Tab-separated table of C-alpha atoms and ligand atoms in Angstrom:
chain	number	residue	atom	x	y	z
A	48	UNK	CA	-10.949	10.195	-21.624
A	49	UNK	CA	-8.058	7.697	-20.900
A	50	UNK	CA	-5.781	8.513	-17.911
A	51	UNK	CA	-2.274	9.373	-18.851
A	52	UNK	CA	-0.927	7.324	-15.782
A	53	UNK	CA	-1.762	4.768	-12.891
A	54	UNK	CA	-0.540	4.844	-9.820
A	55	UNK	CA	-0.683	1.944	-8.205
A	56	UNK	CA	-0.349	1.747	-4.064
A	57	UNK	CA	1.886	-1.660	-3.028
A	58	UNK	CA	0.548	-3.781	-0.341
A	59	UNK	CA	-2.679	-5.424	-1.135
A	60	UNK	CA	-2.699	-4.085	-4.651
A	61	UNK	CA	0.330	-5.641	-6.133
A	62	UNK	CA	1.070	-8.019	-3.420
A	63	UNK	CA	-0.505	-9.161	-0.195
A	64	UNK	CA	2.063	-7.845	2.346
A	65	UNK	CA	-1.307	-7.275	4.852
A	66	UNK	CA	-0.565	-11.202	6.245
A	67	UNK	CA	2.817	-10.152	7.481
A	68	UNK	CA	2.321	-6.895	8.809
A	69	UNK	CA	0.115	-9.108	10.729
A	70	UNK	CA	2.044	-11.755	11.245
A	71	UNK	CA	4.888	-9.211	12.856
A	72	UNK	CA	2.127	-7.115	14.806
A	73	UNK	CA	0.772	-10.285	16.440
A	74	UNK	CA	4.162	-11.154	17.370
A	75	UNK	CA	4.648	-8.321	19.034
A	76	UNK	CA	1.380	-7.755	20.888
A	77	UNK	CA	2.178	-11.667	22.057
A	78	UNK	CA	5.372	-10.229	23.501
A	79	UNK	CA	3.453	-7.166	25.217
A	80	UNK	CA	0.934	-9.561	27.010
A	81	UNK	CA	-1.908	-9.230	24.547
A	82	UNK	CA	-4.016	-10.714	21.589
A	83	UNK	CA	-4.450	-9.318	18.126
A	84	UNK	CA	-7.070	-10.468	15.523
A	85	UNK	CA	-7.099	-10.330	11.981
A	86	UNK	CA	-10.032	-8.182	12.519
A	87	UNK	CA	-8.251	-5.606	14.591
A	88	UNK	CA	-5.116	-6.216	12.093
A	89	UNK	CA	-8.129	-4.449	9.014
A	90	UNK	CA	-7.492	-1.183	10.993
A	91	UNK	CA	-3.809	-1.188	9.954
A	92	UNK	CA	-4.177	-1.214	6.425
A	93	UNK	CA	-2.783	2.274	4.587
A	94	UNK	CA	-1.793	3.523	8.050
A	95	UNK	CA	1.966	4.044	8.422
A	96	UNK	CA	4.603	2.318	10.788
A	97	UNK	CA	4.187	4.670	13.818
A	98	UNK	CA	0.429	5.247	13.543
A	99	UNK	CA	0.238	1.384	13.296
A	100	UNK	CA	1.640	1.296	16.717
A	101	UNK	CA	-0.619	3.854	18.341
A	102	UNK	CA	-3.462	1.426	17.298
A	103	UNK	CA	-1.884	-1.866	18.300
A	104	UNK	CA	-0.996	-0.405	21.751
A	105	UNK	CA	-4.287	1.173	21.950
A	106	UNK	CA	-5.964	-1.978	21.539
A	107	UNK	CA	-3.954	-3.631	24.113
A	108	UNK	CA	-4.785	-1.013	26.289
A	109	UNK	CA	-0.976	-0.155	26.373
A	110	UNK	CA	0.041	3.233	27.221
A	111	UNK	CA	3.699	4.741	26.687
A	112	UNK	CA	4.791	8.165	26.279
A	113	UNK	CA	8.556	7.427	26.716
A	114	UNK	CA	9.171	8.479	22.406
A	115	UNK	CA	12.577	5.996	22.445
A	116	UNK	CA	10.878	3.017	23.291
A	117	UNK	CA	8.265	3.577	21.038
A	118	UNK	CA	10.382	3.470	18.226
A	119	UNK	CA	12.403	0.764	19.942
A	120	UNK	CA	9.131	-1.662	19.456
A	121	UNK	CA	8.129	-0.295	15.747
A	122	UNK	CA	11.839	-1.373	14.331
A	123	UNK	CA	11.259	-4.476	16.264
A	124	UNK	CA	8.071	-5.561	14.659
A	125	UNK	CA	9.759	-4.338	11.654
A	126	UNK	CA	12.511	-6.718	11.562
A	127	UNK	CA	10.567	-9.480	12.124
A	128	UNK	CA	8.485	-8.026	8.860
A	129	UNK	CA	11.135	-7.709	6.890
A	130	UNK	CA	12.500	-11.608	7.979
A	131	UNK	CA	9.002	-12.777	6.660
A	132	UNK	CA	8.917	-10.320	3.339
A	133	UNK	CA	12.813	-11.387	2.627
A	134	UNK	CA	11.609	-14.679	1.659
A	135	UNK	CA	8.689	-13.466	-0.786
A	136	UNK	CA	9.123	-14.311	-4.803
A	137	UNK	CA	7.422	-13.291	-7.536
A	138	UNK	CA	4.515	-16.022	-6.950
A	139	UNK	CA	3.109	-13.639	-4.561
A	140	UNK	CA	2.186	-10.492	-6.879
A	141	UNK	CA	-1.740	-10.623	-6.960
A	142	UNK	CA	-3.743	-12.614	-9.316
A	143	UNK	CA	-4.081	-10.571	-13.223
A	144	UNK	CA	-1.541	-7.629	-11.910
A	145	UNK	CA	1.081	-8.287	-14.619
A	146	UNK	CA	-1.403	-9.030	-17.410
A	147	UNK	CA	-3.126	-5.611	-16.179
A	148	UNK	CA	0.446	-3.946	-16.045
A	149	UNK	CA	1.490	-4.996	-19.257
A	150	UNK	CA	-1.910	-3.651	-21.166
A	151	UNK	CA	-1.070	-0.426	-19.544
A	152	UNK	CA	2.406	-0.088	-21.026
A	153	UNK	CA	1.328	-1.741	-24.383
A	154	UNK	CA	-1.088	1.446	-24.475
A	155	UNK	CA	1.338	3.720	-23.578
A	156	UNK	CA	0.358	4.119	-19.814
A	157	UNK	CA	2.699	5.679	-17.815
A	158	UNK	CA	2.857	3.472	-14.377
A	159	UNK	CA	3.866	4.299	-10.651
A	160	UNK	CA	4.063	3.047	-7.009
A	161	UNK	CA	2.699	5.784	-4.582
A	162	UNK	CA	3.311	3.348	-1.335
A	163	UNK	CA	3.597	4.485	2.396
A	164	UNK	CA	5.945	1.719	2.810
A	165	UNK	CA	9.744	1.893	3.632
A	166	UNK	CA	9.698	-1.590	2.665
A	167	UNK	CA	8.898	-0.789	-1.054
A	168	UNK	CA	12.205	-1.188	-2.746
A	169	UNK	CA	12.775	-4.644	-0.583
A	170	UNK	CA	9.673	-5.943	-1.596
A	171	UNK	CA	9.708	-4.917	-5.490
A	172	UNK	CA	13.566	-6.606	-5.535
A	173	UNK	CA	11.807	-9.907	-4.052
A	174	UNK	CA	8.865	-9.724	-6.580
A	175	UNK	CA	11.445	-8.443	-9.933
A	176	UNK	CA	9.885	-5.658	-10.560
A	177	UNK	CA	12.257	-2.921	-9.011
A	178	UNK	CA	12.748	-1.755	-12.649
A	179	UNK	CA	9.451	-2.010	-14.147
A	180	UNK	CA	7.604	1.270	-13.125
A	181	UNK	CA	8.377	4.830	-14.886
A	182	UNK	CA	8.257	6.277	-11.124
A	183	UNK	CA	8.655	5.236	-7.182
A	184	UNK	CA	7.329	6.936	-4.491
A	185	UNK	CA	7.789	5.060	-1.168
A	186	UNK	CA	7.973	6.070	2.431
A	187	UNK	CA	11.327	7.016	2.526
A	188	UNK	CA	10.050	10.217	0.183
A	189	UNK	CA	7.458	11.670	1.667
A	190	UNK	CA	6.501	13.487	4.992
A	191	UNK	CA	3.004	13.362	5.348
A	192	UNK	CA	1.189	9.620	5.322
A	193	UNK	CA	-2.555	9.308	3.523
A	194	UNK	CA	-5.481	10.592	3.605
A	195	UNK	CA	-2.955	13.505	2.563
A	196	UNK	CA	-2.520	13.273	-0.628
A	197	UNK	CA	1.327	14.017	-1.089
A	198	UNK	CA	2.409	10.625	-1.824
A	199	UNK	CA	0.303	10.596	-5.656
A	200	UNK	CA	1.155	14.364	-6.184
A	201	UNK	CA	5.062	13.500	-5.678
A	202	UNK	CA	4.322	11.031	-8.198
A	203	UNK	CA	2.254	12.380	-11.141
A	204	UNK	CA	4.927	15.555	-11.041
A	205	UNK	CA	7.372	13.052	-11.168
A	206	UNK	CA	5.656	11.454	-14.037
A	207	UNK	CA	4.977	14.822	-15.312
A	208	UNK	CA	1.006	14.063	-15.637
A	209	UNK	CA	-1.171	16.584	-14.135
A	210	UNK	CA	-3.535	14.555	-11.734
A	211	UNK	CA	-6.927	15.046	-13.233
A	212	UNK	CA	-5.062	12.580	-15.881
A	213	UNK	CA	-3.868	10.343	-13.382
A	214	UNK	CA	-5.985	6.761	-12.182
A	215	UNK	CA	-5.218	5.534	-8.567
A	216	UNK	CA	-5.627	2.321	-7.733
A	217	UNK	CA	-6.511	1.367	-3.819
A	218	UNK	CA	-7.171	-1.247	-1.147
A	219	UNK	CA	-7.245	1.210	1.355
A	220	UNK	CA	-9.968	3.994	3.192
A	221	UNK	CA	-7.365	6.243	4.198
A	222	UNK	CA	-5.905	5.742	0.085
A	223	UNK	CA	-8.895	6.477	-1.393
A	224	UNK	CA	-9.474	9.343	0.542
A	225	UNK	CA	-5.596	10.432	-0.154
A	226	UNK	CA	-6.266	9.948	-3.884
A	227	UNK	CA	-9.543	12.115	-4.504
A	228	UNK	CA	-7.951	15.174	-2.360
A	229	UNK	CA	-5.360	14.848	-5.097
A	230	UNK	CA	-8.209	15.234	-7.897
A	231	UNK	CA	-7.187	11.889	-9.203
A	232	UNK	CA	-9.771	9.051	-10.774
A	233	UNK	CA	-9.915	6.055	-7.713
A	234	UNK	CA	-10.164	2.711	-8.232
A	235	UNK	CA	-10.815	0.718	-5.269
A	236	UNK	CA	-9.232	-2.630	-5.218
A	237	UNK	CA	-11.219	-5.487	-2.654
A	238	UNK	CA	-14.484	-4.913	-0.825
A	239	UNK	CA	-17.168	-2.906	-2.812
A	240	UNK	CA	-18.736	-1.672	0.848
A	241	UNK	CA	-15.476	-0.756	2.250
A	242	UNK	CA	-14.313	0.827	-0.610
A	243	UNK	CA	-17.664	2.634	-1.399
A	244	UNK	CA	-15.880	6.311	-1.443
A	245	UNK	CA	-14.253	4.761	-4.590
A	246	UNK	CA	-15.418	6.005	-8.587
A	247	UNK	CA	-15.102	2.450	-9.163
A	248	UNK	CA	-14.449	-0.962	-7.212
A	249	UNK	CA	-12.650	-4.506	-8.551
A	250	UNK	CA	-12.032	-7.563	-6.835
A	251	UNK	CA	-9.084	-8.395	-8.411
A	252	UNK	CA	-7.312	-7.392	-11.613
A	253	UNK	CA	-8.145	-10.676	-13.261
A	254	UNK	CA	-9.718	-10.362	-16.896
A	255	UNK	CA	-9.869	-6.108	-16.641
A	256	UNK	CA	-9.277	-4.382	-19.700
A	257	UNK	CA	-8.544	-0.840	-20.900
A	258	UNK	CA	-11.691	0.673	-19.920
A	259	UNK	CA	-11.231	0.062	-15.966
A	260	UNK	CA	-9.075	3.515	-16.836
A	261	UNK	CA	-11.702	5.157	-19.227
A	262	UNK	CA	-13.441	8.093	-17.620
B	573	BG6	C1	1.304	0.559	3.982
B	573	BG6	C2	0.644	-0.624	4.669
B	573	BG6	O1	1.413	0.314	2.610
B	573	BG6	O2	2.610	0.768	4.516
B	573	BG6	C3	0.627	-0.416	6.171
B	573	BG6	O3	-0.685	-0.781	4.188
B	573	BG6	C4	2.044	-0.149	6.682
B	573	BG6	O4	0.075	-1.552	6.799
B	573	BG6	C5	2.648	1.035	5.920
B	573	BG6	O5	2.033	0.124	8.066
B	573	BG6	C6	4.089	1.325	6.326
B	573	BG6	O6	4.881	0.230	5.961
B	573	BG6	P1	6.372	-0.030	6.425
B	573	BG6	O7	6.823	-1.181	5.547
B	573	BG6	O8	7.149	1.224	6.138
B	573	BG6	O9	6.338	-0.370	7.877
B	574	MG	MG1	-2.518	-0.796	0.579
């Protein structure tokens, strides 16, 4: 059976936002005294703002229960993020997404964002496709951040698909795991090994047809 609808997360699916999250992060554990590696940067990815910043201070071996200041460093970093992400264009949407997109709507594929991101509507303004997807769940509309899966059920209501009918598609652990506890089809988008809890892995969207949604 075809899925009714995709959902599609944002960063790293559609575009590579990863490099300034970690651009911003570094910048900030630079300010606090500390180094951050692109490695360390792999255990941000899905995670929201706050959570983020548990890990980055954790790994600087940073400790501060003061709540204020806490959120007084996460706006920081996220200024600086959206500095970098206010200069993005629509070069930056990932290799074969908008052929990929397109197919779905020429078959009558519903399509959705289901991103953790604040940033969403900022970054789909800078890349022109703020008007392109049926529905848009972001950060700003949900309460609980993946593995739960609230973010795909607000959107397949909202697309008014039940979610057995619904394909996800993933760069993230904590995504994937989000996307099967909502009974939806997972495809995981990057690393086969990483994403092994996926029902199916691509490396990109370049040259994927129909069937990548065919279960
Ligand atoms: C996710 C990213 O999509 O959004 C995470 O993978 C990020 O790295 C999270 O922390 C929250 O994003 P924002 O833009 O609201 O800080
Ligand atoms: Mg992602």
């Amino acid at each position: 059976m075809r899925s009714k609808a995709c959902i599609f997360d944002l960063d790293g699916v559609i575009v590579d936002t990863a490099k300034y999250h970690y651009l911003a992060w570094k910048r900030l554990a630079a300010e606090l005294g500390f180094e951050f590696t692109e490695k360390d940067n792999e255990r941000l990815k899905g995670v929201s703002r706050m959570e983020s910043l548990e890990i980055l201070l954790s790994i600087g071996g940073i400790r501060i229960d003061d709540e204020s200041k806490k959120m007084a460093l996460a706006e920081k970093k996220n200024n600086w993020y959206v500095e970098y992400i206010s200069q993005m264009t629509e070069d930056e949407i990932l290799p074969g997404v908008m052929d990929f997109l397109n197919l779905l709507k020429r078959n009558g594929v519903k399509i959705a964002i289901g991103s953790a991101s604040k940033n969403t509507m900022l970054i789909l303004e800078r890349i022109g496709l703020k008007d392109f997807f049926d529905v848009i769940i972001d950060g700003t509309k949900i309460t609980r951040a993946k593995p739960d899966p609230e973010v795909f059920l607000k959107a397949a209501e909202e697309l008014n698909v039940a979610p057995e009918e619904c394909t996800v598609f993933e760069d993230a652990i904590a995504g994937i795991e989000a996307a099967k506890r909502a009974c939806m089809k997972v495809v995981g988008v990057g690393n086969r090994e990483t994403l092994k809890d996926a029902d199916r892995v691509i490396e990109s969207f370049v040259g994927q047809d129909i069937e990548l949604i065919e279960w």
